[in-house]
Amino acid sequence: MAVERYLEPHQARQRPATLFEDLLGDAIERAFGEGVQTLPELVAYINRSGPAGENGEAWTEPSFAALMQRLGH
Amino acid sequence: MHVQTISINPVDRLLSKGLQNLWYPVCPSDFVQDKPVSLRRFGYKIALWRDAAGQVHALEDHCPHRGAPLSQGVILGDRLACPYHGVEVRCDGTVTKVPGSPGCKLEGARAALDFHVHEAHGAIFLFNSDTHVDAPPAFRMPEELTSPEYSNFLCYAEWRTDYRYAIDNVMDPMHGTFLHKQSHSMADGDSKATFQVRETDLGFVFEKAGQRGVNFDWTEWGETDMHWMRLEIPYPKTGGPGGNFAIIACVTPISPELCAVFFWRCRRVQGWMRDTWRFLYRNRLEARHWTVLEQDRVMMEQMELDANERENLYQHDIGLVRLRRRLRRLAEEQLEGSGAA
Ligand code: FES
Ligand SMILES: [Fe+2]
C-alpha cells in the first residue's frame, strides 16, 4: 500500500517565476560563471547582456539591489 | 515489497520509534494555521494548533476520556474541546472541563500527554517525551541557522523509509561522488578516498582525509538536546560570491516506513549577495537542489527495510557505524533510566 507523503519541489516561492525573472536569472548566472564578483561588475554585465530593467530602463546599482531585495527578501 | 520484521529487542523497539528526551522538528511552520492538525511523529499521533496569539500547542491526539482525536475538535485558545463529548483539555495536559459530568474526577486531572513546542527557522519543533516534562532543555541549533551572518531556506520532505536510512545517507558523504555524479554541484572530487573521524564538543566529524571544499567531503553529527547533521557542498562558479553552501539536516521518524526530512540550506552571505542568492534560489537553485534530493529519496525508498541487516561495510562506512553505535548506546541509557531494561 502506498503511503501518502509530502513531496513539494517548490517551497521557497509563492508563484511561478516570470519570463523576466528567468532571463534575469540567466544573465546573473552567466555573469557569475564568467567570474563577476562585485555589484558594479554585475550591473554592467546585465546592462550589456541581460534584460532591461522592469520598465525598460538601464540598470543601476541601487535599482538592481532594490529589485533583488524585493525578490530575495 | 518491504518486509517488516517485528523486533522484540527493547533497544531496537525504542530506536525504531525514535529516541526520547530530544527536540525534533515535526513540520514546516505553515502546516499549522487556523485549524488543529494531526501528525504522526516518533510513535505518537499528535494534535497541534495555534491559539489566538499564534502560539503553537501540542497534545497527544487522544482524548483522555475515550480516546477520540482531539484534533477533530474546536480550538478554545490554549485548550481543545473534544468533538465526541466536549471534554476540554488544556495545552499542559490538564482536563479543564467535563461538560457531561461536571465535578467528576477527570476534571482537573492532568490526563493527556503534552509536548513542549518551539517554533524557529520556519519549522515547529516538539520535545519528545512519554511523560510530562516541566521545563525542557534549552533549544540550540548550529550557527548556520542562528547567526545573522547566514541566510537559509528550509526544504521539507517525507520519505517512505525508516528514518535511520535517511540519517545513514547523510553520514555517507561518498555517495555524492557516485549517486549525484551528474548533479550541479558534485561532479568533482576523487572517487577514492580515505576517511577519518574527528571528535568535537557536540559529536564528531566524519571527513575525507586531504580533501576539503571540492565535493561533499565531510559531515558532522551534533547533539544539543536535538540530533542534527551538518555538511558543506561547494557551489559551482555560477553560484556567485559567497562560497560553499551548508546544510543542516534533521530526520524525524513518522512510522516504521515513513520519515520526515528537514534540510536547511544555508549560505554565509549579506547585502546584495544575500538577496541575489535568495532570488536565484527561488528562481532556479531550489529546483536543482530538489533534483539531487530526489536521487537520495528514490534510492532510500528502494532499499528493503531490512537491507541493513545484511551488509558488508568498508572504510567509507565508519561514520555511520560510529553513529549507529552511538544511537544504540543512547537507547540503552534511556531504557536503563526508565527502569525498563
Ligand atoms: S472521547 Fe473525548 S470527550 Fe469523550
Ligand atoms: Fe545525497
Tab-separated table of C-alpha atoms and ligand atoms in Angstrom:
chain	number	residue	atom	x	y	z
A	1	MET	CA	0.000	0.000	0.000
A	2	ALA	CA	1.431	3.350	-0.995
A	3	VAL	CA	1.830	5.828	1.855
A	4	GLU	CA	0.725	9.362	1.067
A	5	ARG	CA	3.582	11.732	1.673
A	6	TYR	CA	4.516	15.365	1.257
A	7	LEU	CA	6.785	15.962	-1.737
A	8	GLU	CA	6.707	19.562	-2.932
A	9	PRO	CA	9.561	20.679	-5.208
A	10	HIS	CA	8.806	24.388	-4.722
A	11	GLN	CA	8.694	25.510	-1.123
A	12	ALA	CA	10.529	28.822	-1.324
A	13	ARG	CA	8.426	30.653	-3.866
A	14	GLN	CA	4.765	31.588	-3.732
A	15	ARG	CA	4.181	31.757	-7.500
A	16	PRO	CA	5.854	30.527	-10.689
A	17	ALA	CA	8.748	32.604	-11.997
A	18	THR	CA	8.025	35.208	-14.667
A	19	LEU	CA	9.844	35.271	-18.018
A	20	PHE	CA	11.582	38.465	-16.905
A	21	GLU	CA	12.866	36.763	-13.742
A	22	ASP	CA	14.066	33.777	-15.742
A	23	LEU	CA	16.002	35.988	-18.164
A	24	LEU	CA	17.473	37.949	-15.288
A	25	GLY	CA	18.479	34.727	-13.524
A	26	ASP	CA	20.135	33.501	-16.739
A	27	ALA	CA	22.127	36.727	-17.017
A	28	ILE	CA	23.201	36.679	-13.358
A	29	GLU	CA	24.376	33.079	-13.610
A	30	ARG	CA	26.272	33.810	-16.831
A	31	ALA	CA	27.952	36.785	-15.179
A	32	PHE	CA	28.978	34.754	-12.129
A	33	GLY	CA	30.114	31.919	-14.389
A	34	GLU	CA	32.402	34.366	-16.161
A	35	GLY	CA	33.941	35.422	-12.891
A	36	VAL	CA	31.949	38.513	-11.917
A	37	GLN	CA	32.305	39.107	-8.165
A	38	THR	CA	31.167	42.661	-7.388
A	39	LEU	CA	27.928	44.619	-7.705
A	40	PRO	CA	29.280	47.217	-10.209
A	41	GLU	CA	30.620	44.436	-12.447
A	42	LEU	CA	27.343	42.557	-12.225
A	43	VAL	CA	25.214	45.605	-13.095
A	44	ALA	CA	27.494	46.432	-16.033
A	45	TYR	CA	27.267	42.847	-17.257
A	46	ILE	CA	23.464	42.775	-17.116
A	47	ASN	CA	23.261	46.110	-18.935
A	48	ARG	CA	25.460	44.578	-21.637
A	49	SER	CA	23.837	41.191	-21.994
A	50	GLY	CA	20.730	40.845	-19.896
A	51	PRO	CA	17.129	42.032	-19.880
A	52	ALA	CA	16.451	45.728	-19.341
A	53	GLY	CA	15.009	46.862	-16.018
A	54	GLU	CA	11.315	46.303	-15.296
A	55	ASN	CA	10.250	49.484	-17.125
A	56	GLY	CA	12.788	49.118	-19.904
A	57	GLU	CA	15.350	51.366	-18.271
A	58	ALA	CA	19.062	50.657	-17.804
A	59	TRP	CA	20.110	49.011	-14.526
A	60	THR	CA	21.847	50.999	-11.812
A	61	GLU	CA	23.385	49.547	-8.668
A	62	PRO	CA	20.516	50.856	-6.493
A	63	SER	CA	17.816	49.650	-8.893
A	64	PHE	CA	19.343	46.182	-9.140
A	65	ALA	CA	19.906	45.913	-5.385
A	66	ALA	CA	16.345	47.100	-4.717
A	67	LEU	CA	14.831	44.508	-7.041
A	68	MET	CA	16.941	41.733	-5.516
A	69	GLN	CA	15.849	42.863	-2.083
A	70	ARG	CA	12.218	42.632	-3.145
A	71	LEU	CA	12.523	39.259	-4.914
A	72	GLY	CA	15.021	37.815	-2.473
A	73	HIS	CA	13.541	39.187	0.753
B	1	MET	CA	7.733	-5.054	-1.296
B	2	HIS	CA	9.231	-4.106	2.028
B	3	VAL	CA	9.347	-6.909	4.540
B	4	GLN	CA	8.823	-5.711	8.091
B	5	THR	CA	10.456	-7.790	10.781
B	6	ILE	CA	8.859	-7.383	14.189
B	7	SER	CA	11.642	-6.787	16.636
B	8	ILE	CA	11.250	-7.638	20.298
B	9	ASN	CA	14.599	-6.254	21.413
B	10	PRO	CA	13.735	-3.191	23.557
B	11	VAL	CA	16.677	-1.200	22.190
B	12	ASP	CA	15.505	-1.839	18.634
B	13	ARG	CA	11.934	-1.051	19.597
B	14	LEU	CA	12.941	2.271	21.141
B	15	LEU	CA	15.193	3.168	18.210
B	16	SER	CA	12.534	2.322	15.655
B	17	LYS	CA	10.206	4.922	17.213
B	18	GLY	CA	12.959	7.468	17.830
B	19	LEU	CA	14.959	8.340	20.956
B	20	GLN	CA	13.167	10.285	23.655
B	21	ASN	CA	14.071	13.447	25.546
B	22	LEU	CA	15.116	15.220	22.385
B	23	TRP	CA	13.798	18.121	20.365
B	24	TYR	CA	12.599	17.105	16.911
B	25	PRO	CA	11.365	19.283	14.065
B	26	VAL	CA	7.934	17.917	13.141
B	27	CYS	CA	6.734	20.073	10.237
B	28	PRO	CA	7.154	23.426	8.496
B	29	SER	CA	5.512	26.315	10.360
B	30	ASP	CA	2.812	26.806	7.736
B	31	PHE	CA	1.413	23.298	8.275
B	32	VAL	CA	-0.346	24.647	11.361
B	33	GLN	CA	-2.689	27.512	10.562
B	34	ASP	CA	-6.170	28.220	11.897
B	35	LYS	CA	-7.368	24.625	12.386
B	36	PRO	CA	-5.881	21.831	14.520
B	37	VAL	CA	-3.794	19.329	12.582
B	38	SER	CA	-2.917	15.743	13.391
B	39	LEU	CA	0.568	14.390	12.707
B	40	ARG	CA	2.166	11.040	13.430
B	41	ARG	CA	5.677	11.505	14.753
B	42	PHE	CA	8.052	9.352	16.870
B	43	GLY	CA	5.395	6.776	17.726
B	44	TYR	CA	2.645	9.243	18.656
B	45	LYS	CA	-0.332	10.755	16.949
B	46	ILE	CA	-0.144	14.423	17.901
B	47	ALA	CA	-2.664	17.267	17.699
B	48	LEU	CA	-1.138	20.687	17.002
B	49	TRP	CA	-2.920	24.013	16.963
B	50	ARG	CA	-2.362	27.750	17.280
B	51	ASP	CA	-4.019	29.957	19.853
B	52	ALA	CA	-5.231	33.468	19.018
B	53	ALA	CA	-1.746	34.894	19.602
B	54	GLY	CA	-0.277	32.423	17.073
B	55	GLN	CA	1.460	30.320	19.714
B	56	VAL	CA	1.573	26.605	18.769
B	57	HIS	CA	0.499	23.926	21.272
B	58	ALA	CA	0.724	20.141	21.060
B	59	LEU	CA	-1.108	17.325	22.832
B	60	GLU	CA	-1.248	13.631	22.108
B	61	ASP	CA	-4.156	13.311	19.679
B	62	HIS	CA	-6.038	11.076	22.080
B	63	CYS	CA	-8.793	12.423	24.284
B	64	PRO	CA	-8.311	11.333	27.898
B	65	HIS	CA	-12.000	10.389	28.079
B	66	ARG	CA	-12.305	7.653	25.477
B	67	GLY	CA	-9.532	8.336	23.007
B	68	ALA	CA	-11.285	10.327	20.300
B	69	PRO	CA	-8.972	12.532	18.215
B	70	LEU	CA	-8.713	15.942	19.862
B	71	SER	CA	-7.540	17.345	16.522
B	72	GLN	CA	-11.110	16.978	15.220
B	73	GLY	CA	-12.346	19.311	17.937
B	74	VAL	CA	-12.576	23.022	18.423
B	75	ILE	CA	-9.803	25.431	19.436
B	76	LEU	CA	-10.514	27.355	22.629
B	77	GLY	CA	-7.281	29.348	22.910
B	78	ASP	CA	-4.824	27.185	24.810
B	79	ARG	CA	-7.397	24.347	25.042
B	80	LEU	CA	-9.041	21.932	22.644
B	81	ALA	CA	-12.635	20.750	23.062
B	82	CYS	CA	-13.022	17.101	22.077
B	83	PRO	CA	-15.647	16.625	19.359
B	84	TYR	CA	-17.048	13.417	20.905
B	85	HIS	CA	-18.374	14.504	24.340
B	86	GLY	CA	-16.984	18.020	24.676
B	87	VAL	CA	-14.239	17.371	27.222
B	88	GLU	CA	-11.818	20.317	27.280
B	89	VAL	CA	-8.085	19.733	27.541
B	90	ARG	CA	-5.503	22.455	28.138
B	91	CYS	CA	-2.109	22.551	26.408
B	92	ASP	CA	-0.389	21.303	29.578
B	93	GLY	CA	-2.484	18.110	29.502
B	94	THR	CA	-4.991	19.156	32.183
B	95	VAL	CA	-8.682	18.401	31.685
B	96	THR	CA	-10.358	21.709	32.473
B	97	LYS	CA	-13.987	20.773	31.837
B	98	VAL	CA	-16.163	17.677	31.534
B	99	PRO	CA	-19.471	19.147	30.312
B	100	GLY	CA	-21.391	15.849	30.621
B	101	SER	CA	-20.409	15.264	34.254
B	102	PRO	CA	-19.274	18.465	35.982
B	103	GLY	CA	-17.144	17.913	39.073
B	104	CYS	CA	-16.178	14.338	38.122
B	105	LYS	CA	-12.711	13.015	38.940
B	106	LEU	CA	-11.422	13.629	35.423
B	107	GLU	CA	-11.889	17.371	35.850
B	108	GLY	CA	-8.619	18.920	36.959
B	109	ALA	CA	-6.615	15.765	36.221
B	110	ARG	CA	-3.523	16.043	34.089
B	111	ALA	CA	-4.699	13.150	31.960
B	112	ALA	CA	-3.388	13.982	28.483
B	113	LEU	CA	0.199	13.864	27.252
B	114	ASP	CA	1.541	17.309	26.353
B	115	PHE	CA	4.604	18.193	24.295
B	116	HIS	CA	6.733	21.297	24.610
B	117	VAL	CA	6.742	23.350	21.432
B	118	HIS	CA	9.370	25.645	19.928
B	119	GLU	CA	8.878	27.422	16.640
B	120	ALA	CA	12.043	28.525	14.835
B	121	HIS	CA	13.770	28.588	11.453
B	122	GLY	CA	10.500	28.039	9.587
B	123	ALA	CA	9.633	24.844	11.470
B	124	ILE	CA	7.770	23.605	14.518
B	125	PHE	CA	9.828	21.555	16.978
B	126	LEU	CA	8.468	19.300	19.728
B	127	PHE	CA	10.231	17.844	22.726
B	128	ASN	CA	9.633	14.096	22.609
B	129	SER	CA	8.864	12.568	25.972
B	130	ASP	CA	6.424	9.910	27.153
B	131	THR	CA	5.682	11.809	30.350
B	132	HIS	CA	5.026	15.417	31.224
B	133	VAL	CA	8.246	17.466	31.356
B	134	ASP	CA	8.124	20.636	33.471
B	135	ALA	CA	10.822	22.538	31.607
B	136	PRO	CA	12.513	21.127	28.538
B	137	PRO	CA	16.235	21.639	27.909
B	138	ALA	CA	17.317	24.731	26.032
B	139	PHE	CA	16.823	24.751	22.298
B	140	ARG	CA	20.157	25.069	20.471
B	141	MET	CA	20.927	24.890	16.763
B	142	PRO	CA	24.164	25.451	14.811
B	143	GLU	CA	25.247	28.978	13.888
B	144	GLU	CA	24.285	28.477	10.241
B	145	LEU	CA	20.688	28.801	11.481
B	146	THR	CA	21.097	31.182	14.391
B	147	SER	CA	23.704	33.692	13.219
B	148	PRO	CA	22.505	36.766	11.289
B	149	GLU	CA	25.548	36.306	9.046
B	150	TYR	CA	23.806	33.421	7.366
B	151	SER	CA	20.672	33.181	5.305
B	152	ASN	CA	18.713	29.945	4.865
B	153	PHE	CA	15.809	28.164	3.223
B	154	LEU	CA	14.122	25.093	4.669
B	155	CYS	CA	13.363	22.150	2.414
B	156	TYR	CA	10.946	19.653	3.987
B	157	ALA	CA	10.020	16.256	2.542
B	158	GLU	CA	8.593	12.915	3.586
B	159	TRP	CA	10.358	9.748	2.512
B	160	ARG	CA	8.933	6.242	2.532
B	161	THR	CA	11.702	4.659	4.548
B	162	ASP	CA	12.872	4.077	8.107
B	163	TYR	CA	14.370	7.363	9.376
B	164	ARG	CA	17.690	5.660	10.009
B	165	TYR	CA	18.293	5.166	6.291
B	166	ALA	CA	17.922	8.911	5.818
B	167	ILE	CA	20.445	9.540	8.616
B	168	ASP	CA	22.870	6.943	7.253
B	169	ASN	CA	22.622	8.654	3.874
B	170	VAL	CA	23.811	11.971	5.301
B	171	MET	CA	26.576	10.242	7.274
B	172	ASP	CA	27.810	8.731	3.985
B	173	PRO	CA	29.445	11.601	2.055
B	174	MET	CA	30.924	9.246	-0.533
B	175	HIS	CA	27.540	8.639	-2.154
B	176	GLY	CA	27.811	12.197	-3.524
B	177	THR	CA	30.560	11.186	-5.916
B	178	PHE	CA	28.527	8.303	-7.328
B	179	LEU	CA	24.778	8.810	-6.861
B	180	HIS	CA	24.990	12.550	-7.575
B	181	LYS	CA	27.717	12.354	-10.222
B	182	GLN	CA	25.616	14.276	-12.738
B	183	SER	CA	24.457	16.924	-10.302
B	184	HIS	CA	25.063	20.663	-10.495
B	185	SER	CA	27.434	20.724	-7.545
B	186	MET	CA	29.005	17.314	-7.017
B	187	ALA	CA	30.760	16.440	-10.265
B	188	ASP	CA	34.267	16.993	-8.927
B	189	GLY	CA	36.470	15.183	-6.491
B	190	ASP	CA	38.299	11.946	-6.106
B	191	SER	CA	36.127	8.851	-6.294
B	192	LYS	CA	38.547	7.048	-3.978
B	193	ALA	CA	39.154	8.433	-0.541
B	194	THR	CA	40.220	7.606	2.982
B	195	PHE	CA	38.031	8.847	5.783
B	196	GLN	CA	38.736	9.739	9.365
B	197	VAL	CA	36.649	10.509	12.431
B	198	ARG	CA	37.398	13.607	14.494
B	199	GLU	CA	35.761	14.253	17.872
B	200	THR	CA	34.044	17.587	18.543
B	201	ASP	CA	32.443	19.082	21.648
B	202	LEU	CA	29.000	18.204	20.363
B	203	GLY	CA	29.630	14.965	18.486
B	204	PHE	CA	32.028	14.077	15.726
B	205	VAL	CA	33.078	14.961	12.195
B	206	PHE	CA	33.471	12.279	9.566
B	207	GLU	CA	35.743	13.618	6.834
B	208	LYS	CA	37.804	12.770	3.803
B	209	ALA	CA	41.481	12.857	4.630
B	210	GLY	CA	43.087	15.539	2.462
B	211	GLN	CA	40.050	16.821	0.548
B	212	ARG	CA	38.013	19.859	1.555
B	213	GLY	CA	35.793	22.189	-0.423
B	214	VAL	CA	35.747	20.034	-3.571
B	215	ASN	CA	32.662	17.892	-3.157
B	216	PHE	CA	30.533	16.569	-0.303
B	217	ASP	CA	33.733	15.958	1.714
B	218	TRP	CA	32.659	15.854	5.353
B	219	THR	CA	29.646	15.505	7.525
B	220	GLU	CA	29.157	16.259	11.185
B	221	TRP	CA	26.957	14.673	13.806
B	222	GLY	CA	25.847	17.074	16.545
B	223	GLU	CA	23.911	16.649	19.789
B	224	THR	CA	22.394	19.679	21.526
B	225	ASP	CA	19.319	18.027	23.107
B	226	MET	CA	18.473	17.634	19.440
B	227	HIS	CA	20.199	15.499	16.846
B	228	TRP	CA	21.365	17.330	13.754
B	229	MET	CA	23.854	16.866	10.969
B	230	ARG	CA	25.898	19.497	9.187
B	231	LEU	CA	27.746	19.390	5.912
B	232	GLU	CA	29.020	21.714	3.226
B	233	ILE	CA	28.876	21.441	-0.517
B	234	PRO	CA	30.695	23.821	-2.876
B	235	TYR	CA	28.701	25.850	-5.362
B	236	PRO	CA	29.789	25.982	-8.975
B	237	LYS	CA	31.089	29.349	-10.160
B	238	THR	CA	27.581	30.322	-11.320
B	239	GLY	CA	26.553	30.416	-7.636
B	240	GLY	CA	28.417	33.713	-7.385
B	241	PRO	CA	30.333	35.139	-4.444
B	242	GLY	CA	29.546	33.692	-1.021
B	243	GLY	CA	31.359	30.389	-1.070
B	244	ASN	CA	30.027	26.974	-0.120
B	245	PHE	CA	26.531	26.336	0.997
B	246	ALA	CA	25.928	24.443	4.201
B	247	ILE	CA	23.151	22.025	5.003
B	248	ILE	CA	21.765	21.495	8.464
B	249	ALA	CA	19.774	18.264	8.408
B	250	CYS	CA	17.361	16.659	10.857
B	251	VAL	CA	15.382	13.476	10.373
B	252	THR	CA	12.218	12.745	12.357
B	253	PRO	CA	10.559	9.321	12.436
B	254	ILE	CA	6.909	9.206	11.385
B	255	SER	CA	6.275	5.453	11.289
B	256	PRO	CA	8.456	2.376	10.701
B	257	GLU	CA	8.317	3.095	6.992
B	258	LEU	CA	7.980	6.844	6.756
B	259	CYS	CA	10.149	9.714	7.924
B	260	ALA	CA	10.267	13.485	7.718
B	261	VAL	CA	13.485	15.074	6.451
B	262	PHE	CA	14.432	18.685	7.118
B	263	PHE	CA	17.243	20.243	5.129
B	264	TRP	CA	18.097	23.862	5.856
B	265	ARG	CA	20.216	25.182	3.010
B	266	CYS	CA	22.360	27.952	4.405
B	267	ARG	CA	24.861	30.386	2.988
B	268	ARG	CA	27.084	32.964	4.620
B	269	VAL	CA	26.003	35.972	2.558
B	270	GLN	CA	24.899	39.513	3.258
B	271	GLY	CA	23.673	42.607	1.426
B	272	TRP	CA	23.163	42.341	-2.328
B	273	MET	CA	24.889	38.920	-2.362
B	274	ARG	CA	22.364	37.564	0.099
B	275	ASP	CA	19.412	38.968	-1.820
B	276	THR	CA	20.786	37.764	-5.161
B	277	TRP	CA	21.387	34.273	-3.783
B	278	ARG	CA	17.855	34.212	-2.419
B	279	PHE	CA	16.481	35.365	-5.768
B	280	LEU	CA	18.421	32.665	-7.624
B	281	TYR	CA	17.396	30.072	-5.053
B	282	ARG	CA	13.701	30.791	-5.619
B	283	ASN	CA	14.093	31.189	-9.354
B	284	ARG	CA	16.178	28.063	-10.124
B	285	LEU	CA	18.503	26.704	-7.440
B	286	GLU	CA	15.696	25.191	-5.392
B	287	ALA	CA	14.662	23.077	-8.377
B	288	ARG	CA	18.251	21.874	-8.868
B	289	HIS	CA	18.643	21.007	-5.194
B	290	TRP	CA	15.337	19.168	-5.400
B	291	THR	CA	16.562	17.034	-8.302
B	292	VAL	CA	19.597	15.984	-6.244
B	293	LEU	CA	17.456	15.252	-3.192
B	294	GLU	CA	15.113	13.155	-5.293
B	295	GLN	CA	18.053	10.913	-6.201
B	296	ASP	CA	18.522	10.325	-2.482
B	297	ARG	CA	14.832	9.743	-1.867
B	298	VAL	CA	14.422	7.266	-4.712
B	299	MET	CA	17.489	5.350	-3.523
B	300	MET	CA	16.296	5.318	0.101
B	301	GLU	CA	12.792	4.226	-0.856
B	302	GLN	CA	14.174	1.364	-2.940
B	303	MET	CA	16.202	-0.038	-0.052
B	304	GLU	CA	14.428	-3.001	1.577
B	305	LEU	CA	13.621	-2.121	5.172
B	306	ASP	CA	15.878	-4.954	6.371
B	307	ALA	CA	18.694	-4.166	3.925
B	308	ASN	CA	20.872	-3.028	6.812
B	309	GLU	CA	20.743	-6.469	8.357
B	310	ARG	CA	22.920	-7.913	5.571
B	311	GLU	CA	25.777	-5.532	4.810
B	312	ASN	CA	29.477	-5.736	4.032
B	313	LEU	CA	30.800	-2.384	5.183
B	314	TYR	CA	34.174	-0.907	4.294
B	315	GLN	CA	36.275	2.062	5.332
B	316	HIS	CA	33.853	4.681	3.940
B	317	ASP	CA	31.201	3.435	6.329
B	318	ILE	CA	32.961	4.103	9.634
B	319	GLY	CA	30.927	7.306	10.078
B	320	LEU	CA	27.606	5.545	10.064
B	321	VAL	CA	28.960	2.609	12.083
B	322	ARG	CA	30.083	5.086	14.678
B	323	LEU	CA	26.700	6.799	14.674
B	324	ARG	CA	24.690	3.575	14.900
B	325	ARG	CA	26.765	2.550	17.900
B	326	ARG	CA	26.167	5.956	19.495
B	327	LEU	CA	22.394	5.756	18.979
B	328	ARG	CA	22.255	2.242	20.463
B	329	ARG	CA	24.234	3.460	23.467
B	330	LEU	CA	21.793	6.348	23.962
B	331	ALA	CA	18.849	3.957	23.657
B	332	GLU	CA	20.363	1.634	26.266
B	333	GLU	CA	20.919	4.553	28.630
B	334	GLN	CA	17.371	5.704	28.100
B	335	LEU	CA	15.985	2.245	28.878
B	336	GLU	CA	18.166	1.941	31.995
B	337	GLY	CA	16.966	5.367	33.109
B	338	SER	CA	13.334	4.327	32.747
B	339	GLY	CA	13.941	1.032	34.555
B	340	ALA	CA	12.695	-0.960	31.583
B	341	ALA	CA	15.978	-2.649	30.641
C	1	FES	S1	-13.782	10.862	23.866
C	1	FES	FE1	-13.342	12.942	24.048
C	1	FES	S2	-14.957	13.723	25.181
C	1	FES	FE2	-15.377	11.613	25.075
C	2	FE	FE	22.647	12.786	-1.404
